[in-house]
Short mmCIF file of C-alpha atoms in Angstrom, two decimals:
data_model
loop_
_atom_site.label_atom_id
_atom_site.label_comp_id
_atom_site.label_asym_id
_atom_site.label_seq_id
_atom_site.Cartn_x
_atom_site.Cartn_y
_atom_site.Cartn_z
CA UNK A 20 88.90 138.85 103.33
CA UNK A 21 91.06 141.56 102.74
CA UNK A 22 93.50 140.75 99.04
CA UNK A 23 92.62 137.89 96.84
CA UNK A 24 95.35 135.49 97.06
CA UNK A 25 94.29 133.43 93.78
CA UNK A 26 95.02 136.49 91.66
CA UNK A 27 98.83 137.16 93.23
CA UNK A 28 101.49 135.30 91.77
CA UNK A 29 103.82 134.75 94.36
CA UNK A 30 106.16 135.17 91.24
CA UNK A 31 104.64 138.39 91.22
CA UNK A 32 104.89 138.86 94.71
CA UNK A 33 108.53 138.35 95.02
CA UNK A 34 109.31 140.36 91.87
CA UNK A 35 110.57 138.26 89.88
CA UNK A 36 108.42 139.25 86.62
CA UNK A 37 108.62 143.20 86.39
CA UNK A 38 106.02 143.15 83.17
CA UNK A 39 103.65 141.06 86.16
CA UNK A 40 104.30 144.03 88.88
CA UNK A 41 101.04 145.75 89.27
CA UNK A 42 98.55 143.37 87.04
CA UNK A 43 98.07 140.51 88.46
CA UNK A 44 97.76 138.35 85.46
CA UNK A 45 100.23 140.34 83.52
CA UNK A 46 102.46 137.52 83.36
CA UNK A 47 100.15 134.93 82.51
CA UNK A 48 99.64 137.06 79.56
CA UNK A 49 102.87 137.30 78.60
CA UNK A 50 103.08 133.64 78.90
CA UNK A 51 100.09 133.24 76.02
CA UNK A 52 101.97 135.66 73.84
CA UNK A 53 105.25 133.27 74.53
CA UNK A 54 102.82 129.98 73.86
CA UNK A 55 101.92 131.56 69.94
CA UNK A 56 105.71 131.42 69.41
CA UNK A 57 106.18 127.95 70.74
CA UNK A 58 107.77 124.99 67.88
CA UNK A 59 105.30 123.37 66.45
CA UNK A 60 105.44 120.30 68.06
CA UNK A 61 104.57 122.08 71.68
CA UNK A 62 100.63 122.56 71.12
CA UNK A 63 99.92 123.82 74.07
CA UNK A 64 101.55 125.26 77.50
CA UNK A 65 100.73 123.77 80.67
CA UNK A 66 100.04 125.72 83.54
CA UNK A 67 100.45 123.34 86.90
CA UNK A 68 98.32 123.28 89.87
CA UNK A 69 100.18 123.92 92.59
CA UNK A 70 99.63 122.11 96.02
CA UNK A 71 101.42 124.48 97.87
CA UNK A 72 98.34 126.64 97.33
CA UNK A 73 95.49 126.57 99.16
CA UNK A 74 92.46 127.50 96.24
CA UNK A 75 93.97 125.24 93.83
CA UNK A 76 94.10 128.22 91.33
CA UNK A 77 96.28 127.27 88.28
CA UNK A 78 99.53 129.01 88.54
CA UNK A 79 102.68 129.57 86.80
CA UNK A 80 105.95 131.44 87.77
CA UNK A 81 108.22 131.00 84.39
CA UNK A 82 107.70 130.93 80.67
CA UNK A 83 108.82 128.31 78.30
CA UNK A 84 112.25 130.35 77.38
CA UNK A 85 112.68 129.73 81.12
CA UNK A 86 112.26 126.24 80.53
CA UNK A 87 114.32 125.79 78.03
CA UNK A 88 116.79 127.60 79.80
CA UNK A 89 116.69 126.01 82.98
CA UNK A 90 117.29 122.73 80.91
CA UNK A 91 120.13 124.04 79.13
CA UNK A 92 121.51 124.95 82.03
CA UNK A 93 121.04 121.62 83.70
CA UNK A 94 119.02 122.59 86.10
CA UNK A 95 115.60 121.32 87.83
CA UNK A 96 112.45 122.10 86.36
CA UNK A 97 109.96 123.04 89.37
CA UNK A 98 106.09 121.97 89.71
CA UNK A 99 105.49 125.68 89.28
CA UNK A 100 107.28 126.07 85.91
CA UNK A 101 105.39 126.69 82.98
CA UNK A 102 106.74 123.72 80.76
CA UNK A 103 106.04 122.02 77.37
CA UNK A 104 102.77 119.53 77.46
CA UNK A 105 104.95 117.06 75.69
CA UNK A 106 107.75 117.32 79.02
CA UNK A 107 104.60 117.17 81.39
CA UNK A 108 103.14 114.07 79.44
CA UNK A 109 106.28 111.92 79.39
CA UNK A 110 106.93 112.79 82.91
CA UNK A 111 103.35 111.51 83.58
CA UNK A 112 103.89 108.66 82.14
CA UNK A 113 107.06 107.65 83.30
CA UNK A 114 106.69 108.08 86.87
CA UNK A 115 103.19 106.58 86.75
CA UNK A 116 104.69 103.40 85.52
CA UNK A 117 107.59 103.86 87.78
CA UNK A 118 105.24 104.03 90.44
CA UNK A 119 102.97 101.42 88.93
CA UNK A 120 106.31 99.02 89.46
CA UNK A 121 106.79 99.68 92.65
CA UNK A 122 102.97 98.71 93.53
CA UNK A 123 102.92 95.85 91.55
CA UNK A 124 106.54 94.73 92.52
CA UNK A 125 105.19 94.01 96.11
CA UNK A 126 103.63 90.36 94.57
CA UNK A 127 106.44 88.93 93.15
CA UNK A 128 107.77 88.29 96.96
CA UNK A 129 104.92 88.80 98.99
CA UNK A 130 103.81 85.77 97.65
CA UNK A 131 106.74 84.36 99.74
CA UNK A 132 106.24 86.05 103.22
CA UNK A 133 104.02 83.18 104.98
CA UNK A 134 106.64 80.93 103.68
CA UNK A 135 110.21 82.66 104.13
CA UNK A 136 112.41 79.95 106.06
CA UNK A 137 112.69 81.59 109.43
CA UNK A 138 111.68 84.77 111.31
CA UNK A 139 114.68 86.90 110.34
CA UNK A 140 114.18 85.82 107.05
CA UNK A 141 110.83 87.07 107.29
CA UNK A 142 111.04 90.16 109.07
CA UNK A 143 113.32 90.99 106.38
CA UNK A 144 111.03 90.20 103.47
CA UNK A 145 108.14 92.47 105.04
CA UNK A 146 110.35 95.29 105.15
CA UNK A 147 111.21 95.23 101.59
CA UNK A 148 108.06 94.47 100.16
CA UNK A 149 106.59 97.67 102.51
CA UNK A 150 109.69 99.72 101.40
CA UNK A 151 108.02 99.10 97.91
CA UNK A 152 104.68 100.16 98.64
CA UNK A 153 106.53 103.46 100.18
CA UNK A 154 108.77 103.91 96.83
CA UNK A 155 105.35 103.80 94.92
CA UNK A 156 103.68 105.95 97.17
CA UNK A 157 106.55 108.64 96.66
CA UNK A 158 106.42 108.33 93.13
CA UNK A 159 102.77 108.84 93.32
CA UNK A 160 103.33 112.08 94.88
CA UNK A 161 105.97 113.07 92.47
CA UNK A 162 103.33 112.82 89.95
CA UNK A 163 100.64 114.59 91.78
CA UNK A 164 103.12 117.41 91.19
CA UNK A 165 102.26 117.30 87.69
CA UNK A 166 98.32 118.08 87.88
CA UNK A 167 97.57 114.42 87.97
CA UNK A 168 95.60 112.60 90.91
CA UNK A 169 96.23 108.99 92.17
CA UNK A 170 93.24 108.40 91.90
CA UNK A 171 93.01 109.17 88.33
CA UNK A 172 96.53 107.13 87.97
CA UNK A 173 95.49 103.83 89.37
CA UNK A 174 92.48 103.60 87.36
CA UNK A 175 94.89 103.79 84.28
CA UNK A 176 96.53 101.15 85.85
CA UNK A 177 94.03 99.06 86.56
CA UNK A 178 92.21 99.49 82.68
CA UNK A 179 96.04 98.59 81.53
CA UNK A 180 95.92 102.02 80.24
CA UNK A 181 99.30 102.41 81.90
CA UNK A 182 102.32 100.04 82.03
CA UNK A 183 104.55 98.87 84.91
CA UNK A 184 107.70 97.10 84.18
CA UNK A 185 108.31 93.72 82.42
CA UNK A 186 110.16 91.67 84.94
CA UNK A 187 106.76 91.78 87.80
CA UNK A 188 105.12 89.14 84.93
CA UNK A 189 107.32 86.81 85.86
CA UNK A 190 106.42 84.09 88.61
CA UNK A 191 108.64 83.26 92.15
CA UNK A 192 108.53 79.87 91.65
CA UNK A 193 110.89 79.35 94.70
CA UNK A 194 112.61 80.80 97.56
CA UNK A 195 115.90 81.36 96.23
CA UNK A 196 114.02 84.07 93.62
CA UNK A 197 113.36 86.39 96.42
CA UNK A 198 117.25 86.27 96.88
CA UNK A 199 117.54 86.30 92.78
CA UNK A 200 115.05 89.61 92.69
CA UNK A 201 117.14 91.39 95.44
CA UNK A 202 120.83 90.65 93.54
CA UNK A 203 119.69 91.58 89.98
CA UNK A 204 116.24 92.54 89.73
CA UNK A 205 116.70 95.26 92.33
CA UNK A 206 120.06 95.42 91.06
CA UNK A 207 118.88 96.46 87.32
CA UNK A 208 116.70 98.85 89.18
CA UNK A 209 119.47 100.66 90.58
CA UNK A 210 121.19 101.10 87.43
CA UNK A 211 118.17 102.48 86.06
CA UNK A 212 117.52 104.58 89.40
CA UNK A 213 120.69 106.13 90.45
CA UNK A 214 121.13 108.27 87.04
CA UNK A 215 117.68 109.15 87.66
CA UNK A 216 118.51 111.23 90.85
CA UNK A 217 119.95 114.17 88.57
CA UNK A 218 116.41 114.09 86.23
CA UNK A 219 115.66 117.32 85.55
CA UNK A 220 112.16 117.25 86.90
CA UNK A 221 112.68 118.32 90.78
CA UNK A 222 109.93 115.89 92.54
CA UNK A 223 111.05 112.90 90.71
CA UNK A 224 114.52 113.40 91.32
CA UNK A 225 114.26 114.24 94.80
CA UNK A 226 112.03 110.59 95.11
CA UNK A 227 114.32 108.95 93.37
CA UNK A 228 117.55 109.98 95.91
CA UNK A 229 115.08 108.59 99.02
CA UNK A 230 114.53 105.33 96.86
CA UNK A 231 118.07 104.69 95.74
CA UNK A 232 119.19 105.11 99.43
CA UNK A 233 116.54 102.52 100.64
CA UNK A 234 117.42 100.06 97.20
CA UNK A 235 120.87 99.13 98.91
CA UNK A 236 119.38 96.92 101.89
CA UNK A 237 117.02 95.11 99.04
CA UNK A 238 120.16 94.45 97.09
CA UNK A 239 122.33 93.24 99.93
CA UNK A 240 119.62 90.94 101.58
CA UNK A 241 119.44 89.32 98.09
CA UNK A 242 123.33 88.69 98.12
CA UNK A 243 123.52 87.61 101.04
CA UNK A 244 120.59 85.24 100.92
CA UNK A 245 121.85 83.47 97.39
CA UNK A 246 125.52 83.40 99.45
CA UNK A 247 123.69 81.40 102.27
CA UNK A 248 122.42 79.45 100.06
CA UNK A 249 125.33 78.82 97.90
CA UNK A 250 127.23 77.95 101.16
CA UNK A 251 124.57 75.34 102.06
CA UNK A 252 123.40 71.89 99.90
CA UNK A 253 124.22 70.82 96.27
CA UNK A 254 119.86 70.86 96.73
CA UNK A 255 120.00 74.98 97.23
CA UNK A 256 123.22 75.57 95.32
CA UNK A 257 120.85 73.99 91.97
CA UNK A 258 117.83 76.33 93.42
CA UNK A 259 120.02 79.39 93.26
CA UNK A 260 121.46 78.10 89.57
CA UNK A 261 117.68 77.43 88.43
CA UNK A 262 116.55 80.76 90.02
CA UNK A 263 119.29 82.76 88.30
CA UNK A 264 119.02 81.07 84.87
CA UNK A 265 115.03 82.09 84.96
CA UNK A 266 115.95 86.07 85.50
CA UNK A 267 118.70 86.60 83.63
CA UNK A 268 117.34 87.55 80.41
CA UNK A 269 114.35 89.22 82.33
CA UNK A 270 116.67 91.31 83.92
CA UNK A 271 118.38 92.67 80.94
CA UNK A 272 114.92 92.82 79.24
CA UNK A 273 114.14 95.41 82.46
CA UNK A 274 116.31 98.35 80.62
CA UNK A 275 113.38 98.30 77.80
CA UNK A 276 114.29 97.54 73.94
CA UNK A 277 117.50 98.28 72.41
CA UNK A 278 118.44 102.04 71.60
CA UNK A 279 117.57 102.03 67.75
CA UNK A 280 113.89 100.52 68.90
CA UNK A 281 113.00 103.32 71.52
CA UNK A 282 111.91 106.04 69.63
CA UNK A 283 110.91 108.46 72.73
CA UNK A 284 115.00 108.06 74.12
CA UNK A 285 115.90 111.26 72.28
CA UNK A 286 113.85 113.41 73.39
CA UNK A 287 114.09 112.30 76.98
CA UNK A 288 117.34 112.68 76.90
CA UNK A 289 117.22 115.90 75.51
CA UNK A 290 115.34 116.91 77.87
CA UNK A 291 117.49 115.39 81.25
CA UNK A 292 114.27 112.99 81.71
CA UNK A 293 116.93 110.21 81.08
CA UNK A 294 120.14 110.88 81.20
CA UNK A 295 121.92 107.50 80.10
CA UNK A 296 120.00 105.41 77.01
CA UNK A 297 118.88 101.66 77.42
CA UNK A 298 121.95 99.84 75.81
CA UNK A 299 124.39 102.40 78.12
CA UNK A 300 122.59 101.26 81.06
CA UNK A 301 122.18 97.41 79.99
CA UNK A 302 125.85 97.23 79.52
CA UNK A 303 126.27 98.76 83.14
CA UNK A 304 124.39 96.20 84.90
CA UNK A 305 126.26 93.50 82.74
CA UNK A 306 129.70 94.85 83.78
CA UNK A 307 128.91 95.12 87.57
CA UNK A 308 127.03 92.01 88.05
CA UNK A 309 129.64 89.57 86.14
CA UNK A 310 132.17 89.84 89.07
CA UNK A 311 129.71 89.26 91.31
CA UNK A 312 128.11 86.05 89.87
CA UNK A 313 130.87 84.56 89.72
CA UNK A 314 131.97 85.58 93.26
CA UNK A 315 128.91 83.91 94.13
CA UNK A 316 129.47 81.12 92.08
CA UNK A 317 126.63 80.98 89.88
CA UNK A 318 126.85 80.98 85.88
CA UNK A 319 124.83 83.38 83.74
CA UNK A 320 122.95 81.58 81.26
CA UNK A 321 124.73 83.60 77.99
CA UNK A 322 127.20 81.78 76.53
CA UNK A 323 128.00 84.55 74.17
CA UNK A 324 129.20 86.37 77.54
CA UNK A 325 132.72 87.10 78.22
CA UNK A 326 135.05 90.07 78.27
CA UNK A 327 135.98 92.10 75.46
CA UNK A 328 139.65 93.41 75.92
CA UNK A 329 139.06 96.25 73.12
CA UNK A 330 135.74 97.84 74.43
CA UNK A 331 136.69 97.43 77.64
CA UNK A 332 133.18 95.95 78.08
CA UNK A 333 131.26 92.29 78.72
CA UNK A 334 130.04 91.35 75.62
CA UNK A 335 126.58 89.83 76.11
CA UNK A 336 123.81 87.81 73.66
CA UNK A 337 120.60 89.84 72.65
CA UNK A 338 117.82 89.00 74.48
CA UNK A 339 114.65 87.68 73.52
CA UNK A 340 112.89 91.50 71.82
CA UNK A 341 109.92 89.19 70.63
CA UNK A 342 109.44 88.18 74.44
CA UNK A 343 109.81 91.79 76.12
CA UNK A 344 106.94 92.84 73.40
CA UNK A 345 104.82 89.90 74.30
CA UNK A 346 105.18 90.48 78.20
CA UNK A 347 104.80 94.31 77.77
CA UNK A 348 101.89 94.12 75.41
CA UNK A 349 100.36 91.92 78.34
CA UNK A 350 101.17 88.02 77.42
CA UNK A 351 103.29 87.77 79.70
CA UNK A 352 103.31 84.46 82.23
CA UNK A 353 101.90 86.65 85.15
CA UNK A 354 100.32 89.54 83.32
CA UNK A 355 96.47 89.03 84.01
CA UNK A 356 97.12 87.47 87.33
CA UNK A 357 99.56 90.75 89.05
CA UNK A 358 96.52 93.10 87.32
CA UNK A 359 93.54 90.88 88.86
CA UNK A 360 95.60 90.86 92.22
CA UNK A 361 95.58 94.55 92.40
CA UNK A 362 92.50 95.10 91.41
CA UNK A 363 90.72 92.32 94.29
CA UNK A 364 93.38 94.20 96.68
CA UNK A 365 91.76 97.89 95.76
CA UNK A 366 88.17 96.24 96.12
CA UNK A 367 88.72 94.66 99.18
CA UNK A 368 89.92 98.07 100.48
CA UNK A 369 87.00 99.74 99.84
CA UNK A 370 85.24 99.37 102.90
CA UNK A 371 88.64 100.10 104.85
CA UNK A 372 88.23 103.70 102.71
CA UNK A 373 84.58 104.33 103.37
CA UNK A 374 85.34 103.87 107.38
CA UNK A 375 87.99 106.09 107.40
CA UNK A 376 85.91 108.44 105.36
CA UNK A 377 82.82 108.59 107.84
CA UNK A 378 85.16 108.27 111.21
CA UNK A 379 86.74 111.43 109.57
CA UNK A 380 82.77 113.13 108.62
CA UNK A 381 81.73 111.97 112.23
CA UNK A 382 84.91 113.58 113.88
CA UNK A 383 84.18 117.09 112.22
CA UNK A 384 80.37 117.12 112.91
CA UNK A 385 81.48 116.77 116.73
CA UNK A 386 84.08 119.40 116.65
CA UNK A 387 81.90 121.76 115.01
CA UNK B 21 95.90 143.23 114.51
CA UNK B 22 98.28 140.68 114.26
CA UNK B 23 96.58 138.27 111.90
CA UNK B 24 97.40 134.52 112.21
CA UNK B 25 100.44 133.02 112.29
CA UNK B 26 102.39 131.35 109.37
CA UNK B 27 105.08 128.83 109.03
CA UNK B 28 107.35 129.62 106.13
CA UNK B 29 109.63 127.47 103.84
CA UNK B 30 111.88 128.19 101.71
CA UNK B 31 113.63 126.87 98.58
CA UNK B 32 116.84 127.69 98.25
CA UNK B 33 117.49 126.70 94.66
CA UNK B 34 116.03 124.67 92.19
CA UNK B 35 116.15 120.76 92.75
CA UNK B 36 116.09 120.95 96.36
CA UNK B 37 113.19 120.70 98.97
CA UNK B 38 111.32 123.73 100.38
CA UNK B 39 112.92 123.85 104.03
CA UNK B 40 110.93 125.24 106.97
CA UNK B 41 113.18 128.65 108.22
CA UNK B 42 110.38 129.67 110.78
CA UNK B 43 107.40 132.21 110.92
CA UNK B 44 105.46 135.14 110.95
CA UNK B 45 102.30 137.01 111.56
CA UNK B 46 100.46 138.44 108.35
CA UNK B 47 96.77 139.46 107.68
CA UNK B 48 96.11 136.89 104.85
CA UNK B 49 98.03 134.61 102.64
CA UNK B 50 99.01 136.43 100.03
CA UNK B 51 100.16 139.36 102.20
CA UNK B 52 101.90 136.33 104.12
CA UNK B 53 104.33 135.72 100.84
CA UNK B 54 105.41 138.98 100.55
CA UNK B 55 106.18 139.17 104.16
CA UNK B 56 108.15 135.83 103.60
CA UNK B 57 110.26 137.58 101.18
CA UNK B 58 111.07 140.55 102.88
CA UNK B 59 111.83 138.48 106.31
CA UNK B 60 113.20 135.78 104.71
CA UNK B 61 115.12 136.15 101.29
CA UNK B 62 116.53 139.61 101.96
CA UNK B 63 120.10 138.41 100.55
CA UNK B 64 119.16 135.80 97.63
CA UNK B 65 118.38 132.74 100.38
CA UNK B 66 115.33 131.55 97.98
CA UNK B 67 114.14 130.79 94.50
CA UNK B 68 110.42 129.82 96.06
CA UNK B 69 108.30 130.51 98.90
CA UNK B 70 105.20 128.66 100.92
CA UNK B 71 103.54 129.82 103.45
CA UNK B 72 101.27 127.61 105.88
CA UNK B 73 98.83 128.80 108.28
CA UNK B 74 100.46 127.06 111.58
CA UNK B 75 96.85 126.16 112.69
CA UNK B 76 96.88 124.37 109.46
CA UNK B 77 99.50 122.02 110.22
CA UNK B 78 98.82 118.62 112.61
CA UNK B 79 101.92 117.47 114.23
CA UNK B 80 103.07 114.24 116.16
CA UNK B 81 103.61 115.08 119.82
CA UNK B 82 107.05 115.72 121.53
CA UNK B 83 105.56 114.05 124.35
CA UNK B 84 104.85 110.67 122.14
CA UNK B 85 108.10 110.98 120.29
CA UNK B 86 109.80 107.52 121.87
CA UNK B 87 106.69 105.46 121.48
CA UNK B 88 105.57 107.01 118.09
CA UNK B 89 108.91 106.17 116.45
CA UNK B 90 109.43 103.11 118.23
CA UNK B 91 108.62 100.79 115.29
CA UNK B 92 111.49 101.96 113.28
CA UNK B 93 113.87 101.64 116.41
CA UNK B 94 114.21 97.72 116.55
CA UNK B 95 114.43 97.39 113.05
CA UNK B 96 118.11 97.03 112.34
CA UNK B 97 117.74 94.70 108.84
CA UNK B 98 116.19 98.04 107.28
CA UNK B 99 119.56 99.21 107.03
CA UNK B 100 122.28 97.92 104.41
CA UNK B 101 124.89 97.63 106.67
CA UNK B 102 122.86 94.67 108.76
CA UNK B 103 123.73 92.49 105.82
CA UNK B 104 127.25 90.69 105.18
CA UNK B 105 128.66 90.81 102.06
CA UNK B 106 132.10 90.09 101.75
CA UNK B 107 134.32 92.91 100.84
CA UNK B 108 135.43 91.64 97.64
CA UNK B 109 132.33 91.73 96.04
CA UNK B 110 132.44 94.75 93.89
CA UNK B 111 129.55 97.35 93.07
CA UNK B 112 127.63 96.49 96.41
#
């Protein structure tokens, strides 16, 4: 072994830290002297393990004034930027529970695919609910990014340590919901999503731009199911009615709690974690998906709903705050049952894990 | 000596994806960064470098290509555009 890769920046390396040129950890002690002068509220600066490195020695390329920079700037913050523990935790846990969704999200309709009306209909429903377990599994790696494992991340999960949205406690009672979830629950999510794209945290955003492209075939099969449907029998015109009157308020529940009841909004925004707050974005989805009920001839259950010539807006009733606390904090209808789902699902892998795990041990032991 | 070879990729600027721009021979890794640099970024073209030993890196076959993708090939409802939903519908 000739040079000692774990003690050469490629920061260093490529010049880009002149006090760094010549000591190798020259810059990470300019970075401590940087961390003494941090605001109060950053306690500590995080130095991310990067994957793109072999020996999995802690690096950093930027200090915090490069942070804040970069955000000023608008620009993406990189896995190998040094960068506030607060911005690291958030990120954590917002993409966890993103990904969490995405995991969980699969039962909703799965529960459906034995049952789905006809083979197209079915081939169709598989490759949604697997495009979900691939959004997750991008997410997941987005958060790797951040010094976390999945491991580690599914456990939280699991001990309901960590959250995943709302709207998977609620049950599919019947057919026309997978429809329902496609028009506005996957609807909502691109609301929520698209913005997301231009998050100032690089990984994330670049998951997000391969999820919001795939989002637009689970939104159109969902329209175009409910408009089967609604061309069909009085029967399935009153399943689509009953399925839409069930998510509605779910749905709007999906952009979290009202603006003056988030407390962490500022900051994210302030940041470019978020980029639109929860009322902005509610009032989105309301405005788009009007026209389109009632070009599919369904009625939203709000009869506060209707247009308001002066905003230029939909205005909408509030929904049900003591309900979206109830489902978060884990009483919802489903709550228990999605959790004890995922958890059979993760034991019943195990033995799928351990066989892949000793063909792999096997296959070295005969190469070597 | 030669030394091994290395694949190198390259981000351009922030927010976008390290993109493979080809290789090189170097001695070790780190010496393999700094001949990234001067081969590759001469005029600006990067904000990050990686460098992977090629022996490192397990690829599907050319020769396997139509069979190894077919799964995706016969799949047209993947695709938004399989679906019909009138024009008129906005925000779709």
């Amino acid at each position: 072994m000739s040079a000692h890769p774990a003690r050469l920046t490629p920061a260093v390396a490529l010049g880009l830290h002149p006090n760094g040129r010549g000591r190798p950890w020259g810059c990470l002690r300019r970075l401590v002297g940087v961390a003494t002068a941090l605001p109060e509220h950053v306690t500590r600066v995080t130095l991310i393990p990067d994957r793109s490195v072999r020996n999995g020695v802690v690096r950093m390329s930027a200090t915090l004034e490069t942070f804040e920079e970069v955000i000023a700037r608008h620009e993406r913050v990189e896995p190998r930027d040094a960068m506030p523990e607060r911005y690291r935790a958030t990120l954590v846990r917002q993409i966890a529970q993103h990904a969490h969704s995405e995991i969980i999200g699969m039962q909703p309709e799965g529960h459906w695919i034995t049952r789905a009306p006809s083979l197209r209909r079915k081939a169709i429903l598989l490759a949604k609910v697997q495009d979900e377990a691939g959004h997750g599994l991008y997410l997941y790696s987005a958060a790797e990014t951040l010094g976390v494992t999945r491991a580690d991340l599914t456990q939280r999960l699991l001990s309901g340590a960590q959250k995943y949205s709302s709207i998977f406690n609620y049950p599919t009672l019947s057919y026309a919901d997978v429809g329902t979830i496609g028009w506005l629950v996957d609807g909502a999510a691109i609301c929520n999503q698209v913005p997301l794209c231009r998050t100032s945290y690089g990984p994330y955003g670049r998951a997000m731009i391969r999820i919001c492209k795939e989002e637009s075939f689970h939104q159109r099969q969902g329209f175009e199911l409910l408009m089967t449907m609604m061309a069909g029998t009085d029967e399935q015109r009153a399943m689509v009615q009953e399925s839409v009157d069930r998510f509605w308020w779910p749905a709007l529940m999906m952009f979290g709690p009202p603006d003056a009841d988030s407390p962490n909004t500022a900051q994210s925004m302030a940041w470019g974690i978020k980029r639109d707050t929860n009322d902005d974005l509610r009032q989105k989805f309301v405005d788009m998906t009007v026209p389109q009920a009632r070009r599919l001839g369904v009625t939203l259950p709000d009869p506060e709903l209707r247009w308001n010539d002066e905003r230029g807006h939909h205005d909408f009733g509030e929904p049900d705050w003591a309900e979206l606390k109830a489902v978060i904090s884990g009483d919802g209808p489903c709550n228990a049952q999605r959790l004890a789902h995922r958890q059979r699902a993760h034991d019943d892998g195990a033995w799928v894990r351990a066989a892949a795990a000793s063909y792999a041990a096997r296959s070295e032991q005969e190469e070597s | 000596m030669e030394g091994p070879l290395y694949e190198v990729f390259v981000r351009s600027r922030r927010g976008l994806n390290h993109v493979h721009v080809g290789s090189l021979h170097a001695a070790d890794d780190a010496t393999a960064v700094r001949h990234a640099r001067d081969v590759y970024t001469r005029r600006n073209e990067g904000v990050s470098v990686w460098v992977v030993r090629a022996d490192a890196i397990t690829a599907s076959s050319p020769d396997e290509k139509d069979a190894f993708f077919a799964p995706s090939g016969d799949k047209v409802y993947r695709h938004p555009t399989f679906y019909d939903v009138p024009d008129d519908v906005p925000h779709m």
